[in-house]
Short mmCIF file of C-alpha atoms in Angstrom, two decimals:
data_model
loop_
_atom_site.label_atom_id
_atom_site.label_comp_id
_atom_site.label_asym_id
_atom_site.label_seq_id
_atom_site.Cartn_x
_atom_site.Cartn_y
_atom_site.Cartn_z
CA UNK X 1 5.61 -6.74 23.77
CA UNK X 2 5.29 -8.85 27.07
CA UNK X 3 6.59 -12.12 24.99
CA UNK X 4 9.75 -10.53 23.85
CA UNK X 5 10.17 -8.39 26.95
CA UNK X 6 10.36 -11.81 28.72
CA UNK X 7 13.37 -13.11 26.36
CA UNK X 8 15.37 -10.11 25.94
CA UNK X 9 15.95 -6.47 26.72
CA UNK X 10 13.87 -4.04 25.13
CA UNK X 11 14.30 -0.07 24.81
CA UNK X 12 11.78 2.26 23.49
CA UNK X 13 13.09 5.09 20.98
CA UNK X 14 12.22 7.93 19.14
CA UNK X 15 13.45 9.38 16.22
CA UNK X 16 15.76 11.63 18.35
CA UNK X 17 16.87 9.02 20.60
CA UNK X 18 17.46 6.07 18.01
CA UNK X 19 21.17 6.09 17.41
CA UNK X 20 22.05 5.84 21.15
CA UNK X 21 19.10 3.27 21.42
CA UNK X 22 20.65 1.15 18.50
CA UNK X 23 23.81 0.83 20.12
CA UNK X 24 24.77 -2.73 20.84
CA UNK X 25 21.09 -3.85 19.84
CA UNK X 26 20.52 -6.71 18.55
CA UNK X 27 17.40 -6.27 16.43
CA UNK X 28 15.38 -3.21 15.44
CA UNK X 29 11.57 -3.27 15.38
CA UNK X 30 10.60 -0.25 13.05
CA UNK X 31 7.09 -0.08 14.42
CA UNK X 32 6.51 3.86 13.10
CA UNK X 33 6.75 2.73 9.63
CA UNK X 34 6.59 6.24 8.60
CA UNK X 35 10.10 6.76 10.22
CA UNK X 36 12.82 8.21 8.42
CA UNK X 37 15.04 8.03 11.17
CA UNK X 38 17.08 4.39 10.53
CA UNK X 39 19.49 5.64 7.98
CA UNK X 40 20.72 8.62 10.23
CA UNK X 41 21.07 6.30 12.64
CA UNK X 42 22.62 3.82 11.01
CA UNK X 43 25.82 4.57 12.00
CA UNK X 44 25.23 3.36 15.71
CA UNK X 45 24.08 0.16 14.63
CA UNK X 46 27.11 -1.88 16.21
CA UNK X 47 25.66 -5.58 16.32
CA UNK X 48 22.03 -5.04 14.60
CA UNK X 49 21.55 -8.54 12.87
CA UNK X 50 17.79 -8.02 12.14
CA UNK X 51 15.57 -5.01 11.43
CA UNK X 52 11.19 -6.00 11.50
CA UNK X 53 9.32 -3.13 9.54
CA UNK X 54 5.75 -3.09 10.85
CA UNK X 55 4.51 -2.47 7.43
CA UNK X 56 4.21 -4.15 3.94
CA UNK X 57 5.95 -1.80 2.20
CA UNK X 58 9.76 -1.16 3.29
CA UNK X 59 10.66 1.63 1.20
CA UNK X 60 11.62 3.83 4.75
CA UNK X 61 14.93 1.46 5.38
CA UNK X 62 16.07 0.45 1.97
CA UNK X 63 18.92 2.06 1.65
CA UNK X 64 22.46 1.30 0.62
CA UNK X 65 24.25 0.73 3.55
CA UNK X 66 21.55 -1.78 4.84
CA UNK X 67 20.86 -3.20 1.73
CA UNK X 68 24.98 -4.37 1.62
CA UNK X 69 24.74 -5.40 5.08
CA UNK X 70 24.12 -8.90 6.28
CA UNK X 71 21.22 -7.83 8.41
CA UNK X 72 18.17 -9.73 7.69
CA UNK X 73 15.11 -7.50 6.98
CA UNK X 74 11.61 -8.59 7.20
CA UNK X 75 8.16 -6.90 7.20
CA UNK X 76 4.59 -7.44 8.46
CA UNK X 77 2.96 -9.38 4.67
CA UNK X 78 0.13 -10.11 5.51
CA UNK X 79 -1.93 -8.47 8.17
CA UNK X 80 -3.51 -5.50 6.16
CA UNK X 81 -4.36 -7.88 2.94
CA UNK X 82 -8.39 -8.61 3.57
CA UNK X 83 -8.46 -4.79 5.08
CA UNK X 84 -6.86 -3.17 2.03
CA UNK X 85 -9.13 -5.54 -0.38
CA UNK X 86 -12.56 -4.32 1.36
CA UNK X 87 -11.46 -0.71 0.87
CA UNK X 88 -10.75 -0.78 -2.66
CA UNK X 89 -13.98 -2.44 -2.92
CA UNK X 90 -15.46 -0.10 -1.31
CA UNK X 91 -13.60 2.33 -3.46
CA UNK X 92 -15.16 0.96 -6.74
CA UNK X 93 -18.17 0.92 -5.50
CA UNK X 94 -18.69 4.32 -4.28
CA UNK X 95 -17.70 4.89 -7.63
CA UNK X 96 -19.98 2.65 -9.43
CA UNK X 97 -22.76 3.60 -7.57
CA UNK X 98 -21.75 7.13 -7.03
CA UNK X 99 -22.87 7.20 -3.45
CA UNK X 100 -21.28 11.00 -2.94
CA UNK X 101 -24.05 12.49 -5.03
CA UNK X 102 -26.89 10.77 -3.62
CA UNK X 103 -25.64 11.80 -0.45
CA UNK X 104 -25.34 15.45 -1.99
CA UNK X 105 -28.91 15.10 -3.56
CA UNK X 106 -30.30 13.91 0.16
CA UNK X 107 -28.80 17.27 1.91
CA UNK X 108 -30.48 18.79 -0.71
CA UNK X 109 -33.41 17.08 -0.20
CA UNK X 110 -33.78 16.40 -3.67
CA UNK X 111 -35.52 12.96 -4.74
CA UNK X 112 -34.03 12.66 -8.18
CA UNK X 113 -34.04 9.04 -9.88
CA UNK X 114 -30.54 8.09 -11.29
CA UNK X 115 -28.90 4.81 -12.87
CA UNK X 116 -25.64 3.35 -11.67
CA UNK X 117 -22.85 1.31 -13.01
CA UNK X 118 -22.61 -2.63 -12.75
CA UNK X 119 -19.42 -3.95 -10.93
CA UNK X 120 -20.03 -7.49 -12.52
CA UNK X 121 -18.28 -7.88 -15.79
CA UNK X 122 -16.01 -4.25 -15.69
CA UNK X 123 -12.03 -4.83 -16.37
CA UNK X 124 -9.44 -4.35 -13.20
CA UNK X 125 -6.05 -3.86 -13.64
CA UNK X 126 -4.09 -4.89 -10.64
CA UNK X 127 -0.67 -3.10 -10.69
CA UNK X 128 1.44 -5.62 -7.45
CA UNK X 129 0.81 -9.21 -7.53
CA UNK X 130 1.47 -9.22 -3.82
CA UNK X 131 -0.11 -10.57 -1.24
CA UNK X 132 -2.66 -7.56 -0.46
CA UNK X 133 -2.56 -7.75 -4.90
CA UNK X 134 -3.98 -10.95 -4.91
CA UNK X 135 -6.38 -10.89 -1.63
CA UNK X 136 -7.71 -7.99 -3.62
CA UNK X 137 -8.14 -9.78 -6.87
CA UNK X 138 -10.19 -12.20 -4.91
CA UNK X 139 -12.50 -10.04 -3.27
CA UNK X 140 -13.00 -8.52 -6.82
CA UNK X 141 -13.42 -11.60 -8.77
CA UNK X 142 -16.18 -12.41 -5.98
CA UNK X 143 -18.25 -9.82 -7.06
CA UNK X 144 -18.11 -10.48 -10.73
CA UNK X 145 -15.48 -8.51 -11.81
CA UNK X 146 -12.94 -9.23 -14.86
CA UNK X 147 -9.47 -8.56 -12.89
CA UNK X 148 -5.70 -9.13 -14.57
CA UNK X 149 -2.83 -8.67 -12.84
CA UNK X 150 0.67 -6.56 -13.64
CA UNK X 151 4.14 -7.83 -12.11
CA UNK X 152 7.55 -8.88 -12.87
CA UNK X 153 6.58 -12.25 -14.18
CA UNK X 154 3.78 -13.10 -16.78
CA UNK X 155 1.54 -16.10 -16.66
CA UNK X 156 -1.44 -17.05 -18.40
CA UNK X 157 -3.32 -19.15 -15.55
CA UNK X 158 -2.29 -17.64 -12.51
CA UNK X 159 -4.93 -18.99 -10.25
CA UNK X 160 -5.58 -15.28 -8.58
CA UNK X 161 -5.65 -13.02 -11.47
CA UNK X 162 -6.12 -15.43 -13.95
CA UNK X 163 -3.77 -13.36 -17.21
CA UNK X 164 -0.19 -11.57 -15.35
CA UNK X 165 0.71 -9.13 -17.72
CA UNK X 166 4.35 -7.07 -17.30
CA UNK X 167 3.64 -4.19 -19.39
CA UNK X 168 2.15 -1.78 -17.91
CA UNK X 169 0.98 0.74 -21.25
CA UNK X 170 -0.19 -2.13 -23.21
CA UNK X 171 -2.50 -3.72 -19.91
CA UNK X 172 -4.28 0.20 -19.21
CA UNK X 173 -6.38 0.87 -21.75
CA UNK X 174 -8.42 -1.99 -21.38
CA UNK X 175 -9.27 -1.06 -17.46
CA UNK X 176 -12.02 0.34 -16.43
CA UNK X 177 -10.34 0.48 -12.87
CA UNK X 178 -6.67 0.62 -12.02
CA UNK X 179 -5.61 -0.24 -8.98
CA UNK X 180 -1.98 0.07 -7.81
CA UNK X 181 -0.66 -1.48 -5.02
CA UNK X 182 3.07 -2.45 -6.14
CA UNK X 183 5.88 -1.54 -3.61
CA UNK X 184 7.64 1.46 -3.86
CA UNK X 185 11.07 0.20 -5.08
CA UNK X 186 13.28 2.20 -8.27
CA UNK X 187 11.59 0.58 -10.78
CA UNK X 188 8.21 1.22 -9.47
CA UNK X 189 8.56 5.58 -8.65
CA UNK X 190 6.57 7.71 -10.70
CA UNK X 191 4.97 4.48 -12.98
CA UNK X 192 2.07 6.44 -13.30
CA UNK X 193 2.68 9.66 -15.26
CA UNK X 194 1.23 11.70 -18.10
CA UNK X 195 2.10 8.96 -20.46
CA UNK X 196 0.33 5.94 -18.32
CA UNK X 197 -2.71 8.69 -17.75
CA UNK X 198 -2.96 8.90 -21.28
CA UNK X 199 -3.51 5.50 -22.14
CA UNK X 200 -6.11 4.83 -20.10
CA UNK X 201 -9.78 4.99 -20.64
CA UNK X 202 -11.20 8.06 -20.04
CA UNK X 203 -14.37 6.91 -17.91
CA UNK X 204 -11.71 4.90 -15.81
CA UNK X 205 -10.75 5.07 -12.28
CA UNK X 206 -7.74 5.08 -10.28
CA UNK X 207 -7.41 3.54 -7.16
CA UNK X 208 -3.51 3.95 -5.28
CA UNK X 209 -3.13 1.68 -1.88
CA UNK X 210 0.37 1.45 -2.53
CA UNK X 211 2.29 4.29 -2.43
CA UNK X 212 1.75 7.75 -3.38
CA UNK X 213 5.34 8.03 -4.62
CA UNK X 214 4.21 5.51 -7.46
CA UNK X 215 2.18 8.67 -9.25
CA UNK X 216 3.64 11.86 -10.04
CA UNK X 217 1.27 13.90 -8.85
CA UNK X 218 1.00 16.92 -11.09
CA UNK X 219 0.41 14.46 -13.87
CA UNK X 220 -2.40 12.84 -12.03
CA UNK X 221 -3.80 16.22 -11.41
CA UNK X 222 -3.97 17.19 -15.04
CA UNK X 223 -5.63 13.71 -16.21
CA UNK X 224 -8.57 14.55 -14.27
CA UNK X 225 -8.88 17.89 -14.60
CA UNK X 226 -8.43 17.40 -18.78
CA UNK X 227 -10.88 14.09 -18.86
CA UNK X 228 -8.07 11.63 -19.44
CA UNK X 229 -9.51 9.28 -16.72
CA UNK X 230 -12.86 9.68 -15.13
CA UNK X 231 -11.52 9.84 -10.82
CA UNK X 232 -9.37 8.60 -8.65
CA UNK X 233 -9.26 7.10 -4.66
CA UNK X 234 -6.33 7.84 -2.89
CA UNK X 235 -5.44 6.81 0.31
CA UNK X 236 -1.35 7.00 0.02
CA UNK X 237 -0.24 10.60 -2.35
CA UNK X 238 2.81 12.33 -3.01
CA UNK X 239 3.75 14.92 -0.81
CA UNK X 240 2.09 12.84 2.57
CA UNK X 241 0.35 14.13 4.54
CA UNK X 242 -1.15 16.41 1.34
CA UNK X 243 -0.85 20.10 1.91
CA UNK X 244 -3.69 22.47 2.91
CA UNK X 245 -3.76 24.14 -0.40
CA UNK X 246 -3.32 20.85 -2.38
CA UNK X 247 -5.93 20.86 -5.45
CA UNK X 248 -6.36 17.07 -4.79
CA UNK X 249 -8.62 18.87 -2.19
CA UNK X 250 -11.00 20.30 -4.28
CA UNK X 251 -11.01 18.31 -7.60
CA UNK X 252 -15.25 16.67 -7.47
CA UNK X 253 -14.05 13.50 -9.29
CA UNK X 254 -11.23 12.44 -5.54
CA UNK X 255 -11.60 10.35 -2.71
CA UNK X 256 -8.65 11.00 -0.09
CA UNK X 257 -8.28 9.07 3.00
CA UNK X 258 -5.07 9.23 4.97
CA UNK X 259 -3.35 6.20 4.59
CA UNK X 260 -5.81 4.57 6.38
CA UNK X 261 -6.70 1.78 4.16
CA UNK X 262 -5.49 -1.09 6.04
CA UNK X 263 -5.83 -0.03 9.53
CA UNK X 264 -8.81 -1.72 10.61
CA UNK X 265 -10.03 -1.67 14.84
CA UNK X 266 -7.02 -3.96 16.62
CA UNK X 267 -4.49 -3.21 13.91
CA UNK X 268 -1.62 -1.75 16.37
CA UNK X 269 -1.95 -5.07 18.19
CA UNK X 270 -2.05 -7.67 15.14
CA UNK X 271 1.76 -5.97 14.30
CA UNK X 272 2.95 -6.35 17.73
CA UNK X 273 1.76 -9.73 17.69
CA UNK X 274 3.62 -10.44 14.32
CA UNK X 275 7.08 -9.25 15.45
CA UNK X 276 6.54 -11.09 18.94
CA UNK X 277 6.06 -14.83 16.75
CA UNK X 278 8.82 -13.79 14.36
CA UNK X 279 10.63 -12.81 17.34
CA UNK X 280 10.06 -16.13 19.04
CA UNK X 281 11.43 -17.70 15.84
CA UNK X 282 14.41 -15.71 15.84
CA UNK X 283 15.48 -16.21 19.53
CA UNK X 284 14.73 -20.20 18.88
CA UNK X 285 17.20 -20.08 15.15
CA UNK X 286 14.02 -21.00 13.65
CA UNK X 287 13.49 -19.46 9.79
CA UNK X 288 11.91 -15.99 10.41
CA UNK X 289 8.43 -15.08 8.66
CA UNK X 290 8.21 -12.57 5.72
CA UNK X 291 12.21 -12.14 5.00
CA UNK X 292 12.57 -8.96 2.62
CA UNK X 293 14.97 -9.67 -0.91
CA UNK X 294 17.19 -6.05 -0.05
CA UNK X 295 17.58 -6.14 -3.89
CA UNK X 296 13.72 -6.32 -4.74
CA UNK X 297 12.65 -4.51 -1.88
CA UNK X 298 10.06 -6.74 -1.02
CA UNK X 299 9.44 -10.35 0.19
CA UNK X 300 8.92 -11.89 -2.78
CA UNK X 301 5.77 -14.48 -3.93
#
């Protein structure tokens, strides 16, 4: 923070001691993007012209008294895109190759011959045509794989996913992996449910880097305990952090991580960094980086 500390006053807050920070700031860095604190606070917000989210997703600050403001609210696009791609990669591969058993088979010491899937040539539906949607269509494509692409608009030679399709029940069943990484906005809460479950193929996988809010959970539960899809990764779920007791636990055919996915070794400084240059923009009246449509709820493509 030494760049912006060196242009303008800066004061550290908690969630407790936001709404007395906020008063007669300027600008809001959101750095705990897991916050809920902003629209309590709102309230004290005086002068606040521009609030930085040090996330992709903005979900925590969209609500309606910011969103019919005039402040200016951007995000971090763009620093957890070739992260988030290598773990769904991962992901799919661990389920491809099924790297839990053999690890299972070697504390057993059991040496017991088995085949695996092929990546090259298997279906991925890409629900977010972002920019961590389309770093992780690359990555895919790289290895072989067939991936389309789900968003507001179609096209038939986008030059990331190739086919953008916009409805969602008529794209899943021909997936052999799902993976959703859309923003959490109205639209977008609770896509996935029985009905979306149901469509799919029932060796598929889900994969859900987006938000956990995007699934409703019970339903996602009962698809792979009844067979509808085959497993699922899940490093974002609905409630977060997932209860003790939680039978995401304990179902064979889950991968959990905790929200993790993009936060590779020098992460906390890359989103300093970002709100320092967008900072420097800002204090110059230059056009800031990353600047969020309130309507949307995301910066769009």
């Amino acid at each position: 923070m030494r760049p912006v500390a060196e242009r303008a006053t800066v004061r550290y807050a908690d969630s407790q001691e936001l709404p007395d920070a906020l008063r007669g700031a300027d600008v809001l860095f959101v750095y705990d993007f897991t916050s809920t604190a902003v629209p309590g606070a709102w309230p004290a917000a005086d002068r606040l012209r521009w609030v930085h989210v040090g996330a992709t997703g903005v979900d925590s600050v969209m609500f309606d008294e910011l969103i019919d403001s005039d402040v200016v609210v951007t995000n971090t696009r763009g620093i957890f895109d070739m992260p988030i791609a290598e773990y769904v990669l991962a992901q799919i591969l661990n389920f491809a190759k099924d790297l839990p058993e053999s690890w299972r088979l070697q504390q057993e010491h059991r040496w017991q011959h088995r085949e695996s899937e092929r990546l090259a040539r298997a279906t991925v539906l890409v629900v977010g045509t972002g920019s961590i949607g389309r770093a992780i269509a690359r990555m895919l494509r790289a290895v072989g794989m067939d991936v389309r692409g789900l968003g507001r608009r179609p096209s038939a030679d986008d030059p990331d996913f190739g086919t953008i399709g916009t409805d969602l029940h008529a794209e899943l069943p021909g997936a052999d992996y799902v993976v959703a990484v859309a923003p959490l906005t109205p639209q977008t809460r609770h896509l996935f449910d029985a009905r979306a479950f149901a469509a799919m193929k029932p060796h598929s996988r889900f994969v859900n880097v987006g938000r956990g809010e995007l699934v409703v959970t019970d339903d996602l539960v009962a698809a792979l305990r009844n067979g509808s899809i085959a497993g699922a990764a899940l490093d974002v779920v609905d409630p977060e952090p997932l209860p003790p007791g939680h039978a995401l636990w304990d179902l064979p055919n889950v991968q959990l991580t905790p929200h993790n996915s993009g936060d590779v070794v020098g992460w906390r400084g890359d989103l300093v960094a970002a709100f320092a240059e967008n900072f420097r923009k800002w204090i110059d009246g230059r056009p800031l980086e990353n600047v969020v449509d309130k309507r949307l709820g995301y910066v769009p493509s």
